Amino acid sequence: MTDFLLELRSEEIPARMQDRAREDLARLFTAELDKAGLKAAGLVTYATPRRLTLIARELPEQIGRAHV
């Protein structure tokens, strides 16, 4: 298992919008993991005026492959 760090840089994110931005990032990232058939043990998000960061804990290191 491994951790994954995603850091997005942006223009100014007003303080009143940072909590919602963190929630949206976590929700959208989780939806993409689900589509890929992956699960994280947990997600941690952070926001600053110019950054959104997400850490996905304990993702599988590789995806199983079907035999052809």
mmCIF file of N, CA, C and O in Angstrom:
data_model
loop_
_atom_site.group_PDB
_atom_site.id
_atom_site.type_symbol
_atom_site.label_atom_id
_atom_site.label_comp_id
_atom_site.label_asym_id
_atom_site.label_seq_id
_atom_site.Cartn_x
_atom_site.Cartn_y
_atom_site.Cartn_z
ATOM 1 N N MET A 1 0.839 -1.175 0.000
ATOM 2 C CA MET A 1 0.000 0.000 0.000
ATOM 3 C C MET A 1 0.889 1.244 0.000
ATOM 4 O O MET A 1 1.967 1.236 0.565
ATOM 5 N N THR A 2 0.393 2.279 -0.626
ATOM 6 C CA THR A 2 1.164 3.509 -0.734
ATOM 7 C C THR A 2 0.240 4.716 -0.631
ATOM 8 O O THR A 2 -0.963 4.607 -0.832
ATOM 9 N N ASP A 3 0.804 5.858 -0.316
ATOM 10 C CA ASP A 3 0.047 7.103 -0.250
ATOM 11 C C ASP A 3 0.244 7.868 -1.552
ATOM 12 O O ASP A 3 1.268 7.734 -2.227
ATOM 13 N N PHE A 4 -0.758 8.677 -1.915
ATOM 14 C CA PHE A 4 -0.732 9.473 -3.133
ATOM 15 C C PHE A 4 -0.989 10.922 -2.753
ATOM 16 O O PHE A 4 -1.946 11.212 -2.032
ATOM 17 N N LEU A 5 -0.143 11.820 -3.238
ATOM 18 C CA LEU A 5 -0.286 13.245 -2.969
ATOM 19 C C LEU A 5 -0.674 13.954 -4.254
ATOM 20 O O LEU A 5 -0.015 13.800 -5.282
ATOM 21 N N LEU A 6 -1.739 14.741 -4.196
ATOM 22 C CA LEU A 6 -2.173 15.583 -5.305
ATOM 23 C C LEU A 6 -2.179 17.018 -4.811
ATOM 24 O O LEU A 6 -2.847 17.324 -3.816
ATOM 25 N N GLU A 7 -1.440 17.878 -5.477
ATOM 26 C CA GLU A 7 -1.402 19.284 -5.094
ATOM 27 C C GLU A 7 -1.764 20.119 -6.312
ATOM 28 O O GLU A 7 -1.147 19.995 -7.366
ATOM 29 N N LEU A 8 -2.796 20.935 -6.163
ATOM 30 C CA LEU A 8 -3.267 21.800 -7.237
ATOM 31 C C LEU A 8 -2.987 23.248 -6.861
ATOM 32 O O LEU A 8 -3.385 23.695 -5.783
ATOM 33 N N ARG A 9 -2.337 23.950 -7.744
ATOM 34 C CA ARG A 9 -2.087 25.373 -7.526
ATOM 35 C C ARG A 9 -3.121 26.155 -8.315
ATOM 36 O O ARG A 9 -3.550 25.729 -9.383
ATOM 37 N N SER A 10 -3.534 27.296 -7.776
ATOM 38 C CA SER A 10 -4.598 28.052 -8.428
ATOM 39 C C SER A 10 -4.447 29.545 -8.159
ATOM 40 O O SER A 10 -3.567 29.974 -7.417
ATOM 41 N N GLU A 11 -5.342 30.294 -8.760
ATOM 42 C CA GLU A 11 -5.471 31.697 -8.414
ATOM 43 C C GLU A 11 -6.050 31.769 -6.997
ATOM 44 O O GLU A 11 -6.376 30.750 -6.399
ATOM 45 N N GLU A 12 -6.211 32.930 -6.495
ATOM 46 C CA GLU A 12 -6.692 33.145 -5.131
ATOM 47 C C GLU A 12 -8.017 32.414 -4.871
ATOM 48 O O GLU A 12 -8.974 32.571 -5.620
ATOM 49 N N ILE A 13 -8.038 31.603 -3.818
ATOM 50 C CA ILE A 13 -9.266 30.938 -3.361
ATOM 51 C C ILE A 13 -9.699 31.675 -2.091
ATOM 52 O O ILE A 13 -9.014 31.608 -1.075
ATOM 53 N N PRO A 14 -10.821 32.393 -2.142
ATOM 54 C CA PRO A 14 -11.260 33.122 -0.949
ATOM 55 C C PRO A 14 -11.471 32.180 0.241
ATOM 56 O O PRO A 14 -11.874 31.028 0.068
ATOM 57 N N ALA A 15 -11.209 32.672 1.416
ATOM 58 C CA ALA A 15 -11.331 31.863 2.641
ATOM 59 C C ALA A 15 -12.711 31.230 2.765
ATOM 60 O O ALA A 15 -12.835 30.080 3.181
ATOM 61 N N ARG A 16 -13.741 31.959 2.392
ATOM 62 C CA ARG A 16 -15.111 31.437 2.531
ATOM 63 C C ARG A 16 -15.383 30.268 1.594
ATOM 64 O O ARG A 16 -16.341 29.520 1.775
ATOM 65 N N MET A 17 -14.536 30.066 0.580
ATOM 66 C CA MET A 17 -14.736 29.000 -0.397
ATOM 67 C C MET A 17 -13.800 27.806 -0.193
ATOM 68 O O MET A 17 -13.958 26.772 -0.840
ATOM 69 N N GLN A 18 -12.857 27.908 0.702
ATOM 70 C CA GLN A 18 -11.847 26.864 0.855
ATOM 71 C C GLN A 18 -12.413 25.556 1.385
ATOM 72 O O GLN A 18 -12.046 24.477 0.901
ATOM 73 N N ASP A 19 -13.306 25.616 2.355
ATOM 74 C CA ASP A 19 -13.886 24.369 2.886
ATOM 75 C C ASP A 19 -14.651 23.618 1.802
ATOM 76 O O ASP A 19 -14.521 22.402 1.664
ATOM 77 N N ARG A 20 -15.448 24.346 1.035
ATOM 78 C CA ARG A 20 -16.221 23.712 -0.046
ATOM 79 C C ARG A 20 -15.288 23.140 -1.115
ATOM 80 O O ARG A 20 -15.526 22.055 -1.642
ATOM 81 N N ALA A 21 -14.212 23.857 -1.426
ATOM 82 C CA ALA A 21 -13.255 23.371 -2.423
ATOM 83 C C ALA A 21 -12.615 22.061 -1.960
ATOM 84 O O ALA A 21 -12.448 21.124 -2.751
ATOM 85 N N ARG A 22 -12.261 21.979 -0.675
ATOM 86 C CA ARG A 22 -11.692 20.743 -0.127
ATOM 87 C C ARG A 22 -12.698 19.600 -0.225
ATOM 88 O O ARG A 22 -12.351 18.481 -0.624
ATOM 89 N N GLU A 23 -13.941 19.863 0.136
ATOM 90 C CA GLU A 23 -14.982 18.831 0.075
ATOM 91 C C GLU A 23 -15.207 18.362 -1.357
ATOM 92 O O GLU A 23 -15.335 17.159 -1.613
ATOM 93 N N ASP A 24 -15.258 19.319 -2.298
ATOM 94 C CA ASP A 24 -15.457 18.961 -3.704
ATOM 95 C C ASP A 24 -14.296 18.130 -4.234
ATOM 96 O O ASP A 24 -14.513 17.156 -4.956
ATOM 97 N N LEU A 25 -13.079 18.505 -3.887
ATOM 98 C CA LEU A 25 -11.917 17.755 -4.332
ATOM 99 C C LEU A 25 -11.980 16.313 -3.829
ATOM 100 O O LEU A 25 -11.779 15.364 -4.593
ATOM 101 N N ALA A 26 -12.290 16.134 -2.560
ATOM 102 C CA ALA A 26 -12.387 14.787 -1.993
ATOM 103 C C ALA A 26 -13.504 13.986 -2.658
ATOM 104 O O ALA A 26 -13.319 12.808 -2.998
ATOM 105 N N ARG A 27 -14.636 14.607 -2.884
ATOM 106 C CA ARG A 27 -15.777 13.924 -3.505
ATOM 107 C C ARG A 27 -15.449 13.505 -4.938
ATOM 108 O O ARG A 27 -15.683 12.353 -5.329
ATOM 109 N N LEU A 28 -14.876 14.410 -5.709
ATOM 110 C CA LEU A 28 -14.545 14.097 -7.097
ATOM 111 C C LEU A 28 -13.435 13.043 -7.201
ATOM 112 O O LEU A 28 -13.498 12.148 -8.053
ATOM 113 N N PHE A 29 -12.444 13.129 -6.332
ATOM 114 C CA PHE A 29 -11.355 12.151 -6.347
ATOM 115 C C PHE A 29 -11.888 10.775 -5.968
ATOM 116 O O PHE A 29 -11.540 9.777 -6.608
ATOM 117 N N THR A 30 -12.745 10.701 -4.971
ATOM 118 C CA THR A 30 -13.348 9.433 -4.564
ATOM 119 C C THR A 30 -14.172 8.829 -5.694
ATOM 120 O O THR A 30 -14.115 7.616 -5.932
ATOM 121 N N ALA A 31 -14.909 9.662 -6.419
ATOM 122 C CA ALA A 31 -15.701 9.170 -7.547
ATOM 123 C C ALA A 31 -14.800 8.570 -8.623
ATOM 124 O O ALA A 31 -15.121 7.514 -9.195
ATOM 125 N N GLU A 32 -13.672 9.188 -8.895
ATOM 126 C CA GLU A 32 -12.740 8.656 -9.896
ATOM 127 C C GLU A 32 -12.085 7.356 -9.414
ATOM 128 O O GLU A 32 -11.876 6.444 -10.207
ATOM 129 N N LEU A 33 -11.768 7.281 -8.131
ATOM 130 C CA LEU A 33 -11.238 6.027 -7.589
ATOM 131 C C LEU A 33 -12.260 4.912 -7.756
ATOM 132 O O LEU A 33 -11.911 3.796 -8.156
ATOM 133 N N ASP A 34 -13.523 5.205 -7.441
ATOM 134 C CA ASP A 34 -14.587 4.209 -7.580
ATOM 135 C C ASP A 34 -14.698 3.719 -9.018
ATOM 136 O O ASP A 34 -14.840 2.517 -9.262
ATOM 137 N N LYS A 35 -14.625 4.642 -9.985
ATOM 138 C CA LYS A 35 -14.692 4.256 -11.395
ATOM 139 C C LYS A 35 -13.551 3.313 -11.763
ATOM 140 O O LYS A 35 -13.712 2.430 -12.596
ATOM 141 N N ALA A 36 -12.393 3.526 -11.154
ATOM 142 C CA ALA A 36 -11.223 2.696 -11.436
ATOM 143 C C ALA A 36 -11.201 1.419 -10.607
ATOM 144 O O ALA A 36 -10.295 0.599 -10.745
ATOM 145 N N GLY A 37 -12.183 1.256 -9.725
ATOM 146 C CA GLY A 37 -12.226 0.069 -8.879
ATOM 147 C C GLY A 37 -11.207 0.093 -7.756
ATOM 148 O O GLY A 37 -10.773 -0.949 -7.294
ATOM 149 N N LEU A 38 -10.833 1.282 -7.316
ATOM 150 C CA LEU A 38 -9.837 1.434 -6.251
ATOM 151 C C LEU A 38 -10.468 2.003 -4.994
ATOM 152 O O LEU A 38 -11.483 2.690 -5.054
ATOM 153 N N LYS A 39 -9.836 1.727 -3.879
ATOM 154 C CA LYS A 39 -10.275 2.280 -2.587
ATOM 155 C C LYS A 39 -9.060 2.797 -1.847
ATOM 156 O O LYS A 39 -8.009 2.180 -1.842
ATOM 157 N N ALA A 40 -9.239 3.937 -1.207
ATOM 158 C CA ALA A 40 -8.206 4.486 -0.326
ATOM 159 C C ALA A 40 -8.657 4.235 1.106
ATOM 160 O O ALA A 40 -9.855 4.256 1.402
ATOM 161 N N ALA A 41 -7.698 4.024 1.999
ATOM 162 C CA ALA A 41 -8.034 3.836 3.412
ATOM 163 C C ALA A 41 -8.574 5.134 4.001
ATOM 164 O O ALA A 41 -9.367 5.114 4.932
ATOM 165 N N GLY A 42 -8.159 6.255 3.439
ATOM 166 C CA GLY A 42 -8.633 7.544 3.916
ATOM 167 C C GLY A 42 -8.127 8.666 3.028
ATOM 168 O O GLY A 42 -7.158 8.493 2.293
ATOM 169 N N LEU A 43 -8.831 9.772 3.072
ATOM 170 C CA LEU A 43 -8.432 10.964 2.336
ATOM 171 C C LEU A 43 -8.247 12.111 3.315
ATOM 172 O O LEU A 43 -9.035 12.273 4.246
ATOM 173 N N VAL A 44 -7.219 12.908 3.075
ATOM 174 C CA VAL A 44 -6.974 14.110 3.866
ATOM 175 C C VAL A 44 -6.854 15.250 2.867
ATOM 176 O O VAL A 44 -6.160 15.119 1.851
ATOM 177 N N THR A 45 -7.529 16.362 3.122
ATOM 178 C CA THR A 45 -7.443 17.508 2.233
ATOM 179 C C THR A 45 -7.008 18.741 3.005
ATOM 180 O O THR A 45 -7.284 18.862 4.199
ATOM 181 N N TYR A 46 -6.324 19.627 2.294
ATOM 182 C CA TYR A 46 -5.880 20.901 2.859
ATOM 183 C C TYR A 46 -6.151 21.989 1.833
ATOM 184 O O TYR A 46 -6.149 21.721 0.627
ATOM 185 N N ALA A 47 -6.353 23.198 2.308
ATOM 186 C CA ALA A 47 -6.536 24.335 1.404
ATOM 187 C C ALA A 47 -5.792 25.544 1.945
ATOM 188 O O ALA A 47 -5.746 25.765 3.159
ATOM 189 N N THR A 48 -5.206 26.287 1.037
ATOM 190 C CA THR A 48 -4.615 27.590 1.340
ATOM 191 C C THR A 48 -5.163 28.541 0.278
ATOM 192 O O THR A 48 -5.847 28.100 -0.662
ATOM 193 N N PRO A 49 -4.874 29.819 0.373
ATOM 194 C CA PRO A 49 -5.405 30.736 -0.635
ATOM 195 C C PRO A 49 -4.989 30.407 -2.075
ATOM 196 O O PRO A 49 -5.678 30.784 -3.008
ATOM 197 N N ARG A 50 -3.904 29.675 -2.273
ATOM 198 C CA ARG A 50 -3.468 29.371 -3.639
ATOM 199 C C ARG A 50 -3.232 27.886 -3.905
ATOM 200 O O ARG A 50 -2.687 27.525 -4.940
ATOM 201 N N ARG A 51 -3.671 27.023 -2.996
ATOM 202 C CA ARG A 51 -3.448 25.580 -3.171
ATOM 203 C C ARG A 51 -4.575 24.747 -2.615
ATOM 204 O O ARG A 51 -5.135 25.055 -1.581
ATOM 205 N N LEU A 52 -4.803 23.635 -3.289
ATOM 206 C CA LEU A 52 -5.643 22.564 -2.756
ATOM 207 C C LEU A 52 -4.775 21.311 -2.757
ATOM 208 O O LEU A 52 -4.101 21.025 -3.749
ATOM 209 N N THR A 53 -4.792 20.596 -1.662
ATOM 210 C CA THR A 53 -3.971 19.394 -1.550
ATOM 211 C C THR A 53 -4.830 18.241 -1.048
ATOM 212 O O THR A 53 -5.678 18.423 -0.175
ATOM 213 N N LEU A 54 -4.581 17.073 -1.623
ATOM 214 C CA LEU A 54 -5.276 15.863 -1.210
ATOM 215 C C LEU A 54 -4.233 14.768 -1.019
ATOM 216 O O LEU A 54 -3.328 14.625 -1.843
ATOM 217 N N ILE A 55 -4.362 14.022 0.065
ATOM 218 C CA ILE A 55 -3.527 12.847 0.292
ATOM 219 C C ILE A 55 -4.473 11.649 0.406
ATOM 220 O O ILE A 55 -5.368 11.638 1.245
ATOM 221 N N ALA A 56 -4.270 10.685 -0.482
ATOM 222 C CA ALA A 56 -5.032 9.435 -0.443
ATOM 223 C C ALA A 56 -4.147 8.406 0.249
ATOM 224 O O ALA A 56 -3.051 8.116 -0.221
ATOM 225 N N ARG A 57 -4.593 7.895 1.357
ATOM 226 C CA ARG A 57 -3.811 6.950 2.160
ATOM 227 C C ARG A 57 -4.061 5.511 1.729
ATOM 228 O O ARG A 57 -5.195 5.117 1.449
ATOM 229 N N GLU A 58 -2.986 4.744 1.704
ATOM 230 C CA GLU A 58 -3.009 3.296 1.500
ATOM 231 C C GLU A 58 -3.741 2.852 0.228
ATOM 232 O O GLU A 58 -4.615 2.003 0.262
ATOM 233 N N LEU A 59 -3.334 3.415 -0.897
ATOM 234 C CA LEU A 59 -3.818 2.933 -2.194
ATOM 235 C C LEU A 59 -3.003 1.701 -2.594
ATOM 236 O O LEU A 59 -1.833 1.592 -2.233
ATOM 237 N N PRO A 60 -3.592 0.808 -3.363
ATOM 238 C CA PRO A 60 -2.818 -0.335 -3.845
ATOM 239 C C PRO A 60 -1.667 0.148 -4.726
ATOM 240 O O PRO A 60 -1.815 1.116 -5.466
ATOM 241 N N GLU A 61 -0.536 -0.530 -4.664
ATOM 242 C CA GLU A 61 0.621 -0.132 -5.463
ATOM 243 C C GLU A 61 0.461 -0.487 -6.932
ATOM 244 O O GLU A 61 1.074 0.130 -7.797
ATOM 245 N N GLN A 62 -0.341 -1.488 -7.236
ATOM 246 C CA GLN A 62 -0.604 -1.830 -8.614
ATOM 247 C C GLN A 62 -2.002 -2.434 -8.722
ATOM 248 O O GLN A 62 -2.550 -2.940 -7.748
ATOM 249 N N ILE A 63 -2.539 -2.353 -9.910
ATOM 250 C CA ILE A 63 -3.872 -2.885 -10.168
ATOM 251 C C ILE A 63 -3.709 -4.270 -10.762
ATOM 252 O O ILE A 63 -2.868 -4.483 -11.649
ATOM 253 N N GLY A 64 -4.510 -5.221 -10.288
ATOM 254 C CA GLY A 64 -4.434 -6.569 -10.833
ATOM 255 C C GLY A 64 -4.788 -6.570 -12.308
ATOM 256 O O GLY A 64 -5.632 -5.814 -12.762
ATOM 257 N N ARG A 65 -4.142 -7.411 -13.076
ATOM 258 C CA ARG A 65 -4.388 -7.498 -14.528
ATOM 259 C C ARG A 65 -5.083 -8.808 -14.857
ATOM 260 O O ARG A 65 -4.736 -9.857 -14.329
ATOM 261 N N ALA A 66 -6.021 -8.715 -15.772
ATOM 262 C CA ALA A 66 -6.708 -9.919 -16.239
ATOM 263 C C ALA A 66 -5.790 -10.656 -17.210
ATOM 264 O O ALA A 66 -5.072 -10.036 -17.984
ATOM 265 N N HIS A 67 -5.812 -11.963 -17.146
ATOM 266 C CA HIS A 67 -5.011 -12.774 -18.071
ATOM 267 C C HIS A 67 -5.757 -12.920 -19.397
ATOM 268 O O HIS A 67 -6.934 -13.190 -19.423
ATOM 269 N N VAL A 68 -5.043 -12.732 -20.478
ATOM 270 C CA VAL A 68 -5.660 -12.808 -21.814
ATOM 271 C C VAL A 68 -5.360 -14.135 -22.436
ATOM 272 O O VAL A 68 -4.340 -14.679 -22.349
#
